[in-house]
Coordinates of C-alpha atoms in Angstrom, one line a residue:
X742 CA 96.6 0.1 -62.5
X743 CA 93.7 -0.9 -61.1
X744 CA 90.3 -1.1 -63.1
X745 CA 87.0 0.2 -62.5
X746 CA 84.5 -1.3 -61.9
X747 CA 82.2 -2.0 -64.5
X748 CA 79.1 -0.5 -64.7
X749 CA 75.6 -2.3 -63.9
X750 CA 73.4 0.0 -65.8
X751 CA 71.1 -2.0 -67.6
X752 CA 69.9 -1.2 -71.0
X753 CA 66.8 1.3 -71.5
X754 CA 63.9 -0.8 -71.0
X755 CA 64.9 -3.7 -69.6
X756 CA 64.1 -4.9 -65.8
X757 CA 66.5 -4.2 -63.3
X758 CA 66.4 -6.7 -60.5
X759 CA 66.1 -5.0 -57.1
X760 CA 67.3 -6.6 -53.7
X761 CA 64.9 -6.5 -51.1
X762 CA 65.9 -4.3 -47.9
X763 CA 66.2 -6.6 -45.1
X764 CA 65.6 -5.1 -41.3
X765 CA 68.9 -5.0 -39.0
X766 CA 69.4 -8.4 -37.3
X767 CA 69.8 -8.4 -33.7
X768 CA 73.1 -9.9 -32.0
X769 CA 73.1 -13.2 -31.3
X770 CA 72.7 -13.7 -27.8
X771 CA 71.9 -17.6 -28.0
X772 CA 67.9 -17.1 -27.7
X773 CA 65.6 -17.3 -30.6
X774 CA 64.1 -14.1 -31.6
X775 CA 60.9 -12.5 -30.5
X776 CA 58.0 -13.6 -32.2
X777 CA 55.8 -10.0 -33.8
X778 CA 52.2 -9.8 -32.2
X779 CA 49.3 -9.2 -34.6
X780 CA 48.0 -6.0 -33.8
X781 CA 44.3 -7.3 -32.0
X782 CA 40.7 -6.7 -34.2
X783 CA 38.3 -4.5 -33.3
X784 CA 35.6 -5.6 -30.5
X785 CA 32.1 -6.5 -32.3
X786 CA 29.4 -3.5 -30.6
X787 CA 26.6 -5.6 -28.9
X788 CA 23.0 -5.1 -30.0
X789 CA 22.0 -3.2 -27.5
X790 CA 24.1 -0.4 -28.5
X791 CA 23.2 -0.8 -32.1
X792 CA 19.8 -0.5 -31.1
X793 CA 20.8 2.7 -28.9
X794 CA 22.1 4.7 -31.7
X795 CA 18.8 3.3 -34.6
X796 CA 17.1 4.4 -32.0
X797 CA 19.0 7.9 -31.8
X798 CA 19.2 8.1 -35.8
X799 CA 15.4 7.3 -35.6
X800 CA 14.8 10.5 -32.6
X801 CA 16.2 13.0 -35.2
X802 CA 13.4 12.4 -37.0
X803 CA 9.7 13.3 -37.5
X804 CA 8.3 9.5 -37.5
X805 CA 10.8 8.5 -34.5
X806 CA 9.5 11.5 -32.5
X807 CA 5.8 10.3 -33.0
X808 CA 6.7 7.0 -32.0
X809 CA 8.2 7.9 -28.5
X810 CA 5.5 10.2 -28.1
X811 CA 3.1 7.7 -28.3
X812 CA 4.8 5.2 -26.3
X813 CA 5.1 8.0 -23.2
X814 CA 1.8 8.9 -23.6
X815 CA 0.4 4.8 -23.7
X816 CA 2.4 4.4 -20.3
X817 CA 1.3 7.6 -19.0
X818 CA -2.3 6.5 -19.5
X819 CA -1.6 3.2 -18.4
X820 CA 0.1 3.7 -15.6
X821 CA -2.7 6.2 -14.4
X822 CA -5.4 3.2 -15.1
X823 CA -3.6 0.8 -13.1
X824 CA -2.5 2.8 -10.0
X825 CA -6.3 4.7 -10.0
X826 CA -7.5 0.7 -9.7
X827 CA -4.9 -0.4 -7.2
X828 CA -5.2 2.8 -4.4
X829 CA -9.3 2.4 -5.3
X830 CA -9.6 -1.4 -4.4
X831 CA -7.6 -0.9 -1.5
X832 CA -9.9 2.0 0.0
X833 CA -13.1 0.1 -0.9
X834 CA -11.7 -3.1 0.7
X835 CA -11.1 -1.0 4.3
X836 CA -14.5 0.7 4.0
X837 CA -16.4 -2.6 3.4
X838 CA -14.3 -3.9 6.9
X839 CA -15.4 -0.8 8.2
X840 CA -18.7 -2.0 7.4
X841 CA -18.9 -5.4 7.6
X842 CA -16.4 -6.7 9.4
X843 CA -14.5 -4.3 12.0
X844 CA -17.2 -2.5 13.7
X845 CA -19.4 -5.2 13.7
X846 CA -16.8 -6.9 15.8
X847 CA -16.3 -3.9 17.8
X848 CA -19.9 -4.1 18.8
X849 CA -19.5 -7.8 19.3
X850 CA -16.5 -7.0 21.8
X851 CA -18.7 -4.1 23.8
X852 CA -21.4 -7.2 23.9
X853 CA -19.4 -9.4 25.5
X854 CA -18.7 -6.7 28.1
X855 CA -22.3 -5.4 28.5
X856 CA -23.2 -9.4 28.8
X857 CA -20.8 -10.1 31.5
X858 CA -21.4 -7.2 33.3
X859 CA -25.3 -7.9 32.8
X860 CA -25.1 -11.3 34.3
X861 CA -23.3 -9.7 37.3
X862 CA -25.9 -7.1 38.3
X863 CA -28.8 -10.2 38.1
X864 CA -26.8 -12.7 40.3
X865 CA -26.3 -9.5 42.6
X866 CA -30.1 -8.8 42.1
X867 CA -30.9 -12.7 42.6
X868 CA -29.1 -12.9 45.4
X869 CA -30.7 -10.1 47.1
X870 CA -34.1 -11.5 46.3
X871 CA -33.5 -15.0 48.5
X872 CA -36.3 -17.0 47.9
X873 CA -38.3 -14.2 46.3
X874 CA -35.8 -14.2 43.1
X875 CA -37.7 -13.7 40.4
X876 CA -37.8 -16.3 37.0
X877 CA -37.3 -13.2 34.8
X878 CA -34.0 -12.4 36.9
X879 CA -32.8 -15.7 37.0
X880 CA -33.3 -15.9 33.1
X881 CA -31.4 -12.9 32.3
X882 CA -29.0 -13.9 33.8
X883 CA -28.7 -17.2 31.9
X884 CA -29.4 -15.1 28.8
X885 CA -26.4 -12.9 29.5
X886 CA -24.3 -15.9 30.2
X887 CA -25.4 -17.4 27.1
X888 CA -24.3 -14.3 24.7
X889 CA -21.7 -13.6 26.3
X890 CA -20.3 -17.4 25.5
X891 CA -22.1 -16.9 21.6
X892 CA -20.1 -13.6 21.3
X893 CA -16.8 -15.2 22.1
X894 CA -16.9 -18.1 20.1
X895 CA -17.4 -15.4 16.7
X896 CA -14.6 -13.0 18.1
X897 CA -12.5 -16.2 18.6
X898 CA -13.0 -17.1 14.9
X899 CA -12.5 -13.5 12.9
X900 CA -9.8 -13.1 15.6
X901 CA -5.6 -14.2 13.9
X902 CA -4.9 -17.1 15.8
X903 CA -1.5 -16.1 18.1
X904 CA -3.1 -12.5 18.5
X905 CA -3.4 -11.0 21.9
X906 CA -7.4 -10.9 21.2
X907 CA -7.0 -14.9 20.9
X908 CA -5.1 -15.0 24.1
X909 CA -7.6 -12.7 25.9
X910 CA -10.8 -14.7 24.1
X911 CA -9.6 -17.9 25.5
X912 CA -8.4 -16.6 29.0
X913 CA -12.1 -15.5 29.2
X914 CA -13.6 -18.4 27.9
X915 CA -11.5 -20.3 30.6
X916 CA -12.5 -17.9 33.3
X917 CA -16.2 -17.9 32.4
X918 CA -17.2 -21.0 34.1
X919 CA -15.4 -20.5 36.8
X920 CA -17.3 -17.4 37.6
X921 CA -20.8 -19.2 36.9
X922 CA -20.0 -22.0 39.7
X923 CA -18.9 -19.3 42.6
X924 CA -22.4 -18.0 41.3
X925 CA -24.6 -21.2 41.4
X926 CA -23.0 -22.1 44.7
X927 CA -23.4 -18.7 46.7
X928 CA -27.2 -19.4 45.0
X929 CA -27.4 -22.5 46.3
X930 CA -26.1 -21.7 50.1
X931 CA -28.6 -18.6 50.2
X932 CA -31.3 -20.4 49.4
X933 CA -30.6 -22.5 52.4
X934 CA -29.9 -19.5 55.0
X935 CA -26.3 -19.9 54.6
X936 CA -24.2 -16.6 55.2
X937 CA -21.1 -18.5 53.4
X938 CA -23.0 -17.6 50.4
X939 CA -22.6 -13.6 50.4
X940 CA -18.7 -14.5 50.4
X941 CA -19.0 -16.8 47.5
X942 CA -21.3 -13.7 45.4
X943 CA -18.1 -11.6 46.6
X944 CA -15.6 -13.7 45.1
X945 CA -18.0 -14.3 42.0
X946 CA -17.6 -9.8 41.7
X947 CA -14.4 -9.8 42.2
X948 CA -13.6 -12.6 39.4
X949 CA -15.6 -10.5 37.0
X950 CA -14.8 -7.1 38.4
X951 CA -11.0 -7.6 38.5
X952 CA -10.3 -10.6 35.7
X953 CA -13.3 -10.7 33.3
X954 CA -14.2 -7.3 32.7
X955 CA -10.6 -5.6 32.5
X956 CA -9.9 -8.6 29.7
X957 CA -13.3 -8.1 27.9
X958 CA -12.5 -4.4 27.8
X959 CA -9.2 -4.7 26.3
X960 CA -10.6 -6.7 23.9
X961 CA -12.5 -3.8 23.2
X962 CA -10.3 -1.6 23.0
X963 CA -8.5 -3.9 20.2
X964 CA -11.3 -3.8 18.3
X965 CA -11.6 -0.3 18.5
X966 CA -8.1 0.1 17.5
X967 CA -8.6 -2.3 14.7
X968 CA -11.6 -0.2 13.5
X969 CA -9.5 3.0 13.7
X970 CA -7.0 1.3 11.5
X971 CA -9.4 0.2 8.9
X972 CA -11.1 4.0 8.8
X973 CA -7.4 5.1 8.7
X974 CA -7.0 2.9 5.3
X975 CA -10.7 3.8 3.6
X976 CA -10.3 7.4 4.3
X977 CA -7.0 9.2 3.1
X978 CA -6.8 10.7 -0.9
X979 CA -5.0 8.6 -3.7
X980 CA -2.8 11.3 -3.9
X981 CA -0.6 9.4 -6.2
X982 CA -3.6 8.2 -8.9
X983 CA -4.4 11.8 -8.9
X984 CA -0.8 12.8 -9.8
X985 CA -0.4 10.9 -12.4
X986 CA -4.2 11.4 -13.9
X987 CA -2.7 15.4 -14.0
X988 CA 0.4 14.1 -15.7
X989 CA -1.5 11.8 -18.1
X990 CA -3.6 14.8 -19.2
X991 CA -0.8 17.2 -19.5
X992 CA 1.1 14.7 -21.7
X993 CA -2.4 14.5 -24.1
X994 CA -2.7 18.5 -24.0
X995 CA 1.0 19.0 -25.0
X996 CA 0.6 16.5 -27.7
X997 CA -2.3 18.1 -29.6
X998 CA -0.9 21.5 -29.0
X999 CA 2.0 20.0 -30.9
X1000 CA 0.4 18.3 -33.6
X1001 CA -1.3 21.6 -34.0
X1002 CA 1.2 23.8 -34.3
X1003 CA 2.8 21.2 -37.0
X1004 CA -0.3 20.5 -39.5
X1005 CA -3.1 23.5 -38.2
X1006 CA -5.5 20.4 -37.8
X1007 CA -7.3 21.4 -34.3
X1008 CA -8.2 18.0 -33.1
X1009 CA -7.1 14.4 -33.3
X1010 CA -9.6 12.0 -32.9
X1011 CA -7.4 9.5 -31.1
X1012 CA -6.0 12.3 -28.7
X1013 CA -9.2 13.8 -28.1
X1014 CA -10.6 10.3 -27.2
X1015 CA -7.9 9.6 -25.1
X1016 CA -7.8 12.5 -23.5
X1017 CA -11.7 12.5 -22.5
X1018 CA -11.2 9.0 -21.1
X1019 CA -8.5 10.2 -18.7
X1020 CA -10.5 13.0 -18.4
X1021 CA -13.3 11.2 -16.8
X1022 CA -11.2 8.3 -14.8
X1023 CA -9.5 11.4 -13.1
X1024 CA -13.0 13.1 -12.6
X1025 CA -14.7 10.1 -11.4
X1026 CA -11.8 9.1 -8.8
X1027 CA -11.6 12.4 -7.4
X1028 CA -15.4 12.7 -7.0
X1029 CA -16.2 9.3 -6.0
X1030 CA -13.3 9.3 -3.4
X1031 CA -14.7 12.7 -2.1
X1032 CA -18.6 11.5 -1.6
X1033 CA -17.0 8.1 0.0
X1034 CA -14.7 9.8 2.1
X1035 CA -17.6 12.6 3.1
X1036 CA -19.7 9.2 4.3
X1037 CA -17.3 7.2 6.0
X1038 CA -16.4 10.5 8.2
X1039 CA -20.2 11.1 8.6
X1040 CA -20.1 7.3 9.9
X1041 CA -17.1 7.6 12.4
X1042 CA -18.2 11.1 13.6
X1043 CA -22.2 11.0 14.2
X1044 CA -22.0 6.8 14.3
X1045 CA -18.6 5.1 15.8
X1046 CA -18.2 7.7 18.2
X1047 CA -21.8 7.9 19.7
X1048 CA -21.8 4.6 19.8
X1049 CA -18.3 4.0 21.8
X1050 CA -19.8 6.7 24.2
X1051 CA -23.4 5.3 24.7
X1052 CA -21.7 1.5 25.1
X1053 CA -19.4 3.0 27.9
X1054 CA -22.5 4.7 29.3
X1055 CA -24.6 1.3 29.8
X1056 CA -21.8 -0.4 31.3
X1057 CA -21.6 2.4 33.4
X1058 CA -25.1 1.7 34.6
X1059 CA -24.6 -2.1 34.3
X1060 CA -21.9 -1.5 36.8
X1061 CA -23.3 1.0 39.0
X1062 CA -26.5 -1.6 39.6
X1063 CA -24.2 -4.4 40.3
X1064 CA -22.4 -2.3 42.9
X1065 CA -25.5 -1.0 44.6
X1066 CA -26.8 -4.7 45.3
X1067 CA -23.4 -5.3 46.5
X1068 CA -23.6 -3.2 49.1
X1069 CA -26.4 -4.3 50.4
X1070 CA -25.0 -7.9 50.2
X1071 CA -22.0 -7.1 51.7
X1072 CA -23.6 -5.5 54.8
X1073 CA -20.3 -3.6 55.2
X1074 CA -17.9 -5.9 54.5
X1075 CA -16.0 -4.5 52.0
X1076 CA -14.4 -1.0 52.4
X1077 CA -12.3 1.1 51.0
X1078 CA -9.6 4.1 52.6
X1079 CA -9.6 6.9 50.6
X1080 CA -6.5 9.2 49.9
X1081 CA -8.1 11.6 52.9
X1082 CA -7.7 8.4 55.6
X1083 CA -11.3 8.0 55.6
X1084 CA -12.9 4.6 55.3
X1085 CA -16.3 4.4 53.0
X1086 CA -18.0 1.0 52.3
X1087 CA -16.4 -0.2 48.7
X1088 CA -19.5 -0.7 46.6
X1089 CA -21.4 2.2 47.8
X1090 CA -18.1 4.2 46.7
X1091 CA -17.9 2.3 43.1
X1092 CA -21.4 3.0 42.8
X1093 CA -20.9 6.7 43.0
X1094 CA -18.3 6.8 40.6
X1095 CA -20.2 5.1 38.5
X1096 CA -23.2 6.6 38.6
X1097 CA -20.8 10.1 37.7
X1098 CA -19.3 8.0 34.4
X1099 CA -23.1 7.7 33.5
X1100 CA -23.9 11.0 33.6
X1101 CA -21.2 12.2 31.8
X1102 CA -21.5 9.7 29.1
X1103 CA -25.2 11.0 28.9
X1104 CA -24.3 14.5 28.6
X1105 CA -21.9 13.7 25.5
X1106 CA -23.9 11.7 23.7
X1107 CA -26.5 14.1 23.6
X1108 CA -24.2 16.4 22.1
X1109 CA -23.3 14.1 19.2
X1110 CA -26.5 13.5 18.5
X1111 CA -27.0 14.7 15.4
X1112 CA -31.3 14.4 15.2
X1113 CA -34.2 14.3 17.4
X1114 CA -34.8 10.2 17.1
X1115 CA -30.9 10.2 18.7
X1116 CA -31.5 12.9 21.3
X1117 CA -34.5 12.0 22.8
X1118 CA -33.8 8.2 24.1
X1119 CA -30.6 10.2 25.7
X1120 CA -32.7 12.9 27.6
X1121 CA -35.3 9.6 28.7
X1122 CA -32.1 7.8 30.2
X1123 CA -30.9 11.2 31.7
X1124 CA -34.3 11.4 33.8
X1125 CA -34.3 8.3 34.8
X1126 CA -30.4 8.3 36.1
X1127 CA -31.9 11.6 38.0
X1128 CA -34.6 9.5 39.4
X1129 CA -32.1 6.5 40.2
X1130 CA -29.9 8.8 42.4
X1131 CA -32.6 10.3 44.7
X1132 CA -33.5 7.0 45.1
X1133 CA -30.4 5.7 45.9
X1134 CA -29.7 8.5 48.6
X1135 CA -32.5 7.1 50.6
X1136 CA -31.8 3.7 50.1
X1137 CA -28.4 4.5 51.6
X1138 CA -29.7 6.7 54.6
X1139 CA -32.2 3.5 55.6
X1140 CA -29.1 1.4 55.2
X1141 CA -27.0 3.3 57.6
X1142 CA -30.0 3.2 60.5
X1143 CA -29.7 -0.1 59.8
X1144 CA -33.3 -0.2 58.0
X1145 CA -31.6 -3.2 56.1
X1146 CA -35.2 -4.3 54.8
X1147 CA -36.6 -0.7 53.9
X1148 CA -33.3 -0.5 52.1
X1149 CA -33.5 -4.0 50.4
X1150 CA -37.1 -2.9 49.2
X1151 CA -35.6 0.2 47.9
X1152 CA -33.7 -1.8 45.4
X1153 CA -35.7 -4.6 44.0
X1154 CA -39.1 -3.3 45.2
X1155 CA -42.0 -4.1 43.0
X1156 CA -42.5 -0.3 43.0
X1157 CA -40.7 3.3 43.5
X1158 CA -37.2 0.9 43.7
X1159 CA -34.3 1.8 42.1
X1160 CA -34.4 -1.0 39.5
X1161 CA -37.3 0.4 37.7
X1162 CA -35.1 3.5 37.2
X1163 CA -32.1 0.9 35.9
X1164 CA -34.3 -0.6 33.6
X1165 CA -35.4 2.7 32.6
X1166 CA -31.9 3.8 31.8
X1167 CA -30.7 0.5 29.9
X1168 CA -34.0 0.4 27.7
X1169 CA -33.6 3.8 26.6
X1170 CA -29.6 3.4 25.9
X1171 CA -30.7 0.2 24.0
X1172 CA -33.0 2.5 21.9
X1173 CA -30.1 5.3 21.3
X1174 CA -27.4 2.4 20.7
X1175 CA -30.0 0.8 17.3
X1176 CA -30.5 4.1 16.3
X1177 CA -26.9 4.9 16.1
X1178 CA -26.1 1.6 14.7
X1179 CA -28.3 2.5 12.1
X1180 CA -26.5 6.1 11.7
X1181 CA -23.6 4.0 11.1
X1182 CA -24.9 2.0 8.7
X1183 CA -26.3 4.1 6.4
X1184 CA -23.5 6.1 6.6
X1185 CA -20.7 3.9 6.4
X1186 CA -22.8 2.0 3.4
X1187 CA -22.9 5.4 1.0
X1188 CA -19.0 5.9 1.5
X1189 CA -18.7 2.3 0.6
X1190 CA -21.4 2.8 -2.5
X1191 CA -19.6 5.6 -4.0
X1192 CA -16.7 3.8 -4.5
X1193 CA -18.5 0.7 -6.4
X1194 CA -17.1 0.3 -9.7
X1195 CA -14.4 2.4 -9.6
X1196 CA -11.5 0.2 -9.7
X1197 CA -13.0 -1.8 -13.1
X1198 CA -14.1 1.4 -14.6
X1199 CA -10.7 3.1 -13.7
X1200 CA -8.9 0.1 -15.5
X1201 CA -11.2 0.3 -18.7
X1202 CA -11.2 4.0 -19.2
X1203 CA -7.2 3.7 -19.2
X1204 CA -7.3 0.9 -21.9
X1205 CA -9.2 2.9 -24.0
X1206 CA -7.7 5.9 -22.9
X1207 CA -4.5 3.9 -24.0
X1208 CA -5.4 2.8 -27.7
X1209 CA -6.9 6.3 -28.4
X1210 CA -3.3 7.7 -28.0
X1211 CA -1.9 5.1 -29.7
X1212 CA -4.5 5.5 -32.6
X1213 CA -4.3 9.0 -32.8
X1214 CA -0.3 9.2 -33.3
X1215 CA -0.6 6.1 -35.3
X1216 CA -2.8 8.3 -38.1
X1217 CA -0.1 11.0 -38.3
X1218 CA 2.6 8.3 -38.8
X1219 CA 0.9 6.7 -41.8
X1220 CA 0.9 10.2 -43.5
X1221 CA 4.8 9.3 -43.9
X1222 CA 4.4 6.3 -45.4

């Protein structure tokens, strides 16, 4: 009979061993088993999210509030400040090239023209003359000659060297000799009764008419543009400064309506002084910009404009002499077919379309002539130009009966020729042109006075504007501590 087996119960309080549960082994399959993984740690956070949520923790309260506030309203100033002296020092750096450089250059440019087209009307006029040339006409000419070369040498060196006014300053430069030899040699052959000198006069006009002038005037025209441009960068409104001067403000109001609303104290001192210091950078930039801007306009409008009009006007004249002598020097041999079929002489034509350019330049600059002292050298030039064409209309009818010395004394007579009524006209549109320079000047030099100090000032009124916000939240913080 079989026994049962005995039992293991171990006495009452006494230790009982127990065997340690050991996991199911997998079959053998002749490779080792697989190793167990660690389960991986945690990643680290970086700093900058630490920072983040302190940062957060910190929003949720009253002290961390202040603190943002019063960093915003630092940049806000700040940025105001240095925006308000960036836009400034740009607009006051195109008014003073308005000033000082640009139309100054544009006026050198319209020189050059009125200098070369000078010097052609007095070798026309010398040539005329003969033997009877006067030493006044024969200096003029040299004087003309002489500014015209002064005047390209200062373009060439304000002028960007590769720049189609460099091209066009040398091309002349090149071309201006030339034109002075055909001149001393059709001189020197009519001095000795040669007729080979009229032809070397022509081709002395038609360098200058169709090479030198048409260069000289799109130099001009460059310098015009460049002038435009500059006025283009004085004039508009630092939108941007003025934006941000509103936001600045708004910002300061907010913040004392808040601290207001959480203490009942009406004013901080370091808000309030912030506040007036934007207060008065905004103010100042906005009415500083506004007088400047009301000048430089004034400057363009009763200045650059008159004096782009009274500049075409003289060369006009300059233009319209030069082709009156030429007509006589060319006895005929230039002419010209007009659309209609019909053949006129060529400088007696030029002349009349000049002569209309004159007049028309006349009658506009005495409506932008904005006082008496501008109107009146006009209305003396008008008279005269009157004068000059009832002259003229003889001269031509003498040199169509072939009265070809009546005609000749009707141009550089000593008296009742049409040269005194030149003269008369280019004096008097010398007058008008330094009174309008003037205009300009005075003009140009309040919008560029306005805007003096500005850009420093702008900069220190945001620094202090700056600290005062900083101070002023700074003095609620420390009631936490």
């Amino acid at each position: 009979m079989t026994q049962p087996p005995k039992s293991s119960t171990a006495p009452p309080g006494s230790a009982v061993p127990t065997m340690p549960v050991l996991p199911p082994q997998p079959a053998r399959s002749g490779a080792p088993a697989p190793r167990r993984t660690p389960e991986a740690a945690p990643a680290r956070r970086t700093a900058l999210a630490e920072g983040v949520d302190r940062l957060r923790a910190a929003a949720t309260t009253e002290p961390g509030r202040l603190r943002a506030i019063g960093a915003l309203l630092a940049v806000l100033v700040v940025a105001f400040g240095a925006v308000t002296a960036w836009q400034t020092d740009s607009r006051a750096t195109a008014a003073d090239d308005v000033l000082h450089h640009s139309q100054p250059l544009s006026s050198d440019a319209a020189d050059i023209y009125r200098s070369l087209a000078d010097a052609n009307t007095m070798a026309a006029s010398g040539y005329l003359a003969g033997l009877q040339e006067t030493q006044a006409t024969r200096d003029q000419y040299e004087a003309d000659i002489r500014t015209a070369a002064a005047k390209l040498v200062t373009a060439a060196a304000n002028t960007d060297p590769g720049s189609s006014s460099a091209t066009t300053i040398r091309q002349l430069n090149e071309l201006l000799p030339e034109y002075k030899g055909l001149v001393e040699s059709a001189r020197a052959n009519n001095r000795q009764g040669f007729p080979v000198g009229g032809a070397y006069l022509r081709a002395a006009n038609d360098t200058m008419q169709n090479k030198m002038l048409p260069k000289a005037e799109d130099l001009y025209t460059t310098e015009n543009q460049r002038l435009s441009d500059d006025y283009g960068d004085a004039t508009p409104y630092p939108w941007f400064a003025i934006a941000l001067g509103l936001l600045a403000l708004g910002g300061l109001a907010w913040a004392q309506r808040r601290n207001y609303q959480r203490t009942n104290r009406v004013l901080n001192h370091g808000l309030v002084a912030a506040s007036a210091a934007t207060a008065v950078a905004l103010l100042w930039l906005v009415v500083g910009h506004t007088v400047a801007r009301a000048g430089l306009n004034a400057s363009y409008d009763h200045g650059v404009q008159s004096l782009n009009v009274l500049h075409d006007a003289r060369i006009a004249s300059l233009k319209a002499r030069s082709d009156e002598n030429l007509t006589l020097v060319s006895r005929g041999a230039e002419t010209k077919t007009l659309p209609d079929k019909t053949v006129v002489d060529a400088y007696d034509w030029a002349y009349d379309q000049e002569i209309a350019k004159l007049g028309k330049g006349l009658k506009l600059a005495d409506s932008l002539a904005d006082d008496s002292a501008g109107r009146k050298p006009v209305a003396v030039a008008n008279s005269s130009m009157k004068v000059w064409i009832s002259r003229h209309a003889k001269i031509s009818d003498d040199n169509e009966k072939g009265l070809y010395q009546q005609a000749r004394d009707g141009v550089i007579g000593k008296s009742g020729a049409t040269g005194e009524c030149f003269t008369a006209v280019d004096a008097s549109l010398n007058t008008a042109l330094q009174h309008e320079t003037s205009e300009f000047r005075k003009s140009a030099g309040d919008g560029l006075d306005a805007m003096t100090g500005l850009t420093v000032g702008a900069a220190v009124l945001a620094a202090l504007g700056a600290a005062g916000a900083v101070l002023g939240i700074g003095r609620r913080l420390s009631e936490y501590r």
